[in-house]
Coordinates of N, CA and C in Angstrom, one line a residue:
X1 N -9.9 -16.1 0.0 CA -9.5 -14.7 0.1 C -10.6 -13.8 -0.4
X2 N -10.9 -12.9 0.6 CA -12.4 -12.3 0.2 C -11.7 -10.9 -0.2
X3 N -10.4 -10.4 0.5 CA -10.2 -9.3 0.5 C -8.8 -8.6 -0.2
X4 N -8.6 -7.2 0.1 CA -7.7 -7.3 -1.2 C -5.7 -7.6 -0.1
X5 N -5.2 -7.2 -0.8 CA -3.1 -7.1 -0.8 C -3.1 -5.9 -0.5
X6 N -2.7 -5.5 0.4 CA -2.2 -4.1 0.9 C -0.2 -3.7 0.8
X7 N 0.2 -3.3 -0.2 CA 1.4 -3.5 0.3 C 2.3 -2.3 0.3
X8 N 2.9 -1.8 1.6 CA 3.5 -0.3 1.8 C 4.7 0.1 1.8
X9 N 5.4 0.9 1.1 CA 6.6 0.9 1.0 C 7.2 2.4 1.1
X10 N 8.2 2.7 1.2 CA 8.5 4.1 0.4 C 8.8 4.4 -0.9
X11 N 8.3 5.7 -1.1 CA 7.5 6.2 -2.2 C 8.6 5.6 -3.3
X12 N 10.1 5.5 -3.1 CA 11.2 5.3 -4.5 C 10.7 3.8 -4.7
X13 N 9.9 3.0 -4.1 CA 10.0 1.6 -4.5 C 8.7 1.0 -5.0
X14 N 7.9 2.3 -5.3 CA 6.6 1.9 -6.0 C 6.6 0.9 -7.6
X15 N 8.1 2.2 -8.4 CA 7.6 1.5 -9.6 C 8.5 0.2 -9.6
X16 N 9.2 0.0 -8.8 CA 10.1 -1.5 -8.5 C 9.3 -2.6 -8.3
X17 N 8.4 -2.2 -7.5 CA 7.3 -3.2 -6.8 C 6.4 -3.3 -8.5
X18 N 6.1 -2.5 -9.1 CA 4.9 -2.7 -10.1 C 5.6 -3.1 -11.2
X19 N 6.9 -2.9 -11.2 CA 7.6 -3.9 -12.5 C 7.6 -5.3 -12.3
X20 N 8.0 -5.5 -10.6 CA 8.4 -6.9 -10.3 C 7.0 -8.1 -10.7
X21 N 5.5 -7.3 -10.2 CA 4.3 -7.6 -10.6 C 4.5 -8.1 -11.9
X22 N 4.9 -7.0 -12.8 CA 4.3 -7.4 -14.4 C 5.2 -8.2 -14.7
X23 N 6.5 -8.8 -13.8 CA 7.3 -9.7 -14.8 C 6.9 -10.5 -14.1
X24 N 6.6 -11.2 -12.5 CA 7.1 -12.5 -12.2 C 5.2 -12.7 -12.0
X25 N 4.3 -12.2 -12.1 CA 3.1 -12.2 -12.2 C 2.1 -11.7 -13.2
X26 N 2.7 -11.5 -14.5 CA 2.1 -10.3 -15.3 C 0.4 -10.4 -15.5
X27 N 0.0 -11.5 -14.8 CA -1.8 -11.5 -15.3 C -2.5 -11.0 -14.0
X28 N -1.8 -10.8 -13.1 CA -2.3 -9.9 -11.6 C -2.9 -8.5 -12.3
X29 N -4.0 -7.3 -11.3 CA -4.4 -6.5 -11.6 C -3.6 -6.0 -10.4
X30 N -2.7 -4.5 -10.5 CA -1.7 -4.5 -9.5 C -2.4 -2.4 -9.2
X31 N -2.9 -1.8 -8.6 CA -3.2 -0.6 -8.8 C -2.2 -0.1 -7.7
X32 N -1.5 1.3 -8.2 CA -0.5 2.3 -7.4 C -1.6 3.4 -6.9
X33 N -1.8 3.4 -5.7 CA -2.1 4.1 -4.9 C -0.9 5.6 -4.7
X34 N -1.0 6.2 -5.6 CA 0.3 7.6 -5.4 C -0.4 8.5 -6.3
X35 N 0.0 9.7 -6.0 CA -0.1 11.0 -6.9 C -1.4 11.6 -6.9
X36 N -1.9 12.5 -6.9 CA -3.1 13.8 -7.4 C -4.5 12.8 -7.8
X37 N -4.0 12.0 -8.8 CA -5.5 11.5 -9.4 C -5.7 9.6 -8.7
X38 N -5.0 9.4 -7.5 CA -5.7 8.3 -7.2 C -6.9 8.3 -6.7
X39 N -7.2 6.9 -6.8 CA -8.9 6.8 -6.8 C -9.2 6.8 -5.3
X40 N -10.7 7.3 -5.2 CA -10.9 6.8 -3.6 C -11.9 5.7 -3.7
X41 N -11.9 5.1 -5.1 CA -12.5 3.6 -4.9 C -11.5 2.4 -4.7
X42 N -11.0 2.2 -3.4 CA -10.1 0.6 -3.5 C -10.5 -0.6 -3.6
X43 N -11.5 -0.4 -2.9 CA -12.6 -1.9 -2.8 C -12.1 -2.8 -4.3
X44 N -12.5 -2.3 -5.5 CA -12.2 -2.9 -6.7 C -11.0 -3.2 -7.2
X45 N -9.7 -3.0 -5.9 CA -8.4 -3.5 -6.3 C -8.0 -4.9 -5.4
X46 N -7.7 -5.6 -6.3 CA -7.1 -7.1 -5.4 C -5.8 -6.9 -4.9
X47 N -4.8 -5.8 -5.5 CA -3.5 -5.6 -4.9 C -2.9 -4.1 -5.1
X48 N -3.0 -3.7 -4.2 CA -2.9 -2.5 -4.0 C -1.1 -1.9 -3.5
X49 N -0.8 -0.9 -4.0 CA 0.8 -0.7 -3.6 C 0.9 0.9 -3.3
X50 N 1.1 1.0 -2.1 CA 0.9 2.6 -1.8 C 2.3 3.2 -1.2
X51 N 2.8 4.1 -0.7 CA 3.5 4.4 0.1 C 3.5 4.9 1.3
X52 N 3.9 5.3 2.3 CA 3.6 5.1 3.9 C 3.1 6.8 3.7
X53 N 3.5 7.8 3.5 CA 3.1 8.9 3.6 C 1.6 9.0 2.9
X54 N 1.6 8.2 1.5 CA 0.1 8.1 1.5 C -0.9 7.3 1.7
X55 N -0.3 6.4 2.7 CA -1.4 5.4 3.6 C -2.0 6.7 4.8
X56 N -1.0 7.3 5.4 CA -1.5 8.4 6.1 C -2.6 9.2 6.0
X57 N -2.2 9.9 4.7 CA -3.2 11.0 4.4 C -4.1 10.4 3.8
X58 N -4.6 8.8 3.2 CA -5.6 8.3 2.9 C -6.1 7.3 4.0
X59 N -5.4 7.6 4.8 CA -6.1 6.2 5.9 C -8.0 6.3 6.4
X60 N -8.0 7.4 6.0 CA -10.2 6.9 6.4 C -10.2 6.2 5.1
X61 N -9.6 6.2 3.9 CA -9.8 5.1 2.8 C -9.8 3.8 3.4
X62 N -8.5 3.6 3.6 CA -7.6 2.1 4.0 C -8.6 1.1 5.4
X63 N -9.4 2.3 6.1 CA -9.4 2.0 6.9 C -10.9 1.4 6.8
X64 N -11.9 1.4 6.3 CA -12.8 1.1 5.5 C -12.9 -0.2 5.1
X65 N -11.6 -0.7 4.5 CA -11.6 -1.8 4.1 C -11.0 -3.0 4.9
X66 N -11.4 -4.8 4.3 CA -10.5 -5.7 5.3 C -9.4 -5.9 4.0
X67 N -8.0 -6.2 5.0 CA -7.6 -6.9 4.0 C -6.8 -8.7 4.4
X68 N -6.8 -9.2 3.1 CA -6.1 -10.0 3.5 C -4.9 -10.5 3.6
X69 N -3.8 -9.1 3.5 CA -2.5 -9.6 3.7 C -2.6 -8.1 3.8
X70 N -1.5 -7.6 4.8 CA -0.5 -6.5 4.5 C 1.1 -6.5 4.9
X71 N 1.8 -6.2 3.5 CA 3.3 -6.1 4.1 C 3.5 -4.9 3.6
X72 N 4.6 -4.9 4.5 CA 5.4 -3.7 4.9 C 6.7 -3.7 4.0
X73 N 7.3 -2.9 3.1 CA 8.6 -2.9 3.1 C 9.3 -1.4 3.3
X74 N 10.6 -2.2 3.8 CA 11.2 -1.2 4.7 C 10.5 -0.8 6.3
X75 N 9.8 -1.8 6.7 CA 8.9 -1.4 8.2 C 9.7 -0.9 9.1
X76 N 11.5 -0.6 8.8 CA 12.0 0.1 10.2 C 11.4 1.8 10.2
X77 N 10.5 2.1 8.6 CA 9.7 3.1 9.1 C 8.9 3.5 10.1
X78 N 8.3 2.7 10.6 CA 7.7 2.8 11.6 C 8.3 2.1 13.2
X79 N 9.4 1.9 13.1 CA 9.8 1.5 14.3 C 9.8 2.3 15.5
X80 N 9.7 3.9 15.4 CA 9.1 4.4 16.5 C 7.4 4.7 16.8
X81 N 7.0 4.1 17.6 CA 5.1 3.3 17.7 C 4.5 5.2 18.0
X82 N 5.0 6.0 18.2 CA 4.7 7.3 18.7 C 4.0 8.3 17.2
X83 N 4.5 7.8 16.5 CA 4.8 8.2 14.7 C 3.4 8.3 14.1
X84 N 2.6 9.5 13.3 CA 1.6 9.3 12.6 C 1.6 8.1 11.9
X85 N 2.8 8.2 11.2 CA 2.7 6.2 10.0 C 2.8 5.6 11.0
X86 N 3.1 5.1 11.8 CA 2.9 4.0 13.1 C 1.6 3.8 13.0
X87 N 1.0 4.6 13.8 CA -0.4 4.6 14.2 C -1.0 4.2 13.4
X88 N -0.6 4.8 11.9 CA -1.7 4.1 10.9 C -1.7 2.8 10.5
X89 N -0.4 3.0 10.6 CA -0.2 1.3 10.5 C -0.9 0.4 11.4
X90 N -0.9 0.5 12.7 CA -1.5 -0.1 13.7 C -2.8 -0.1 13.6

C-alpha cells in the first residue's frame, strides 16, 4: 500500500466514523477532512474521512492524489451520475 484511505460519508457520520477508529483501531492516524481550518496537505494522511460536500469543494486536493481504497458510505448519494458529488466521485 503506497497510498492513502479515502473514506466519504455525510457530514453527521464524521465523528461516528473517528470514534469507531479510536476504539476498534486506536493506534491508526485517522485525519477529518471538515470545517474552515482543514489542511490542504493530505499526502501525509494514511486515512482520511471527509464528507461528500467537501470532497466537492476540495476535489483539485483529492484529485492530486492516488489512493488505495476508497469507500463510500451512504453512496445512494450519488446515485444520480448527473450530480456535482457524482462526478467527483467518478
Amino acid at each position: 500500500c503506497t497510498g492513502s484511505i479515502l473514506i466519504v460519508m455525510p457530514v453527521t457520520l464524521l465523528s461516528l466514523w473517528k470514534q469507531q477508529f479510536a476504539q476498534f483501531l486506536p493506534g491508526k492516524l485517522v485525519y477529518v477532512h471538515q470545517g474552515a481550518s482543514r489542511s490542504s496537505v493530505l499526502e501525509e494522511h494514511p486515512i482520511i474521512l471527509t464528507s461528500y460536500a467537501t470532497l466537492r469543494s476540495d476535489c483539485h486536493l483529492f484529485m492530486q492524489m492516488v489512493f488505495d481504497t476508497v469507500i463510500l458510505d451512504e453512496a445512494q448519494v450519488i446515485k444520480n451520475s448527473t450530480t456535482q458529488i457524482a462526478q467527483t466521485v467518478y
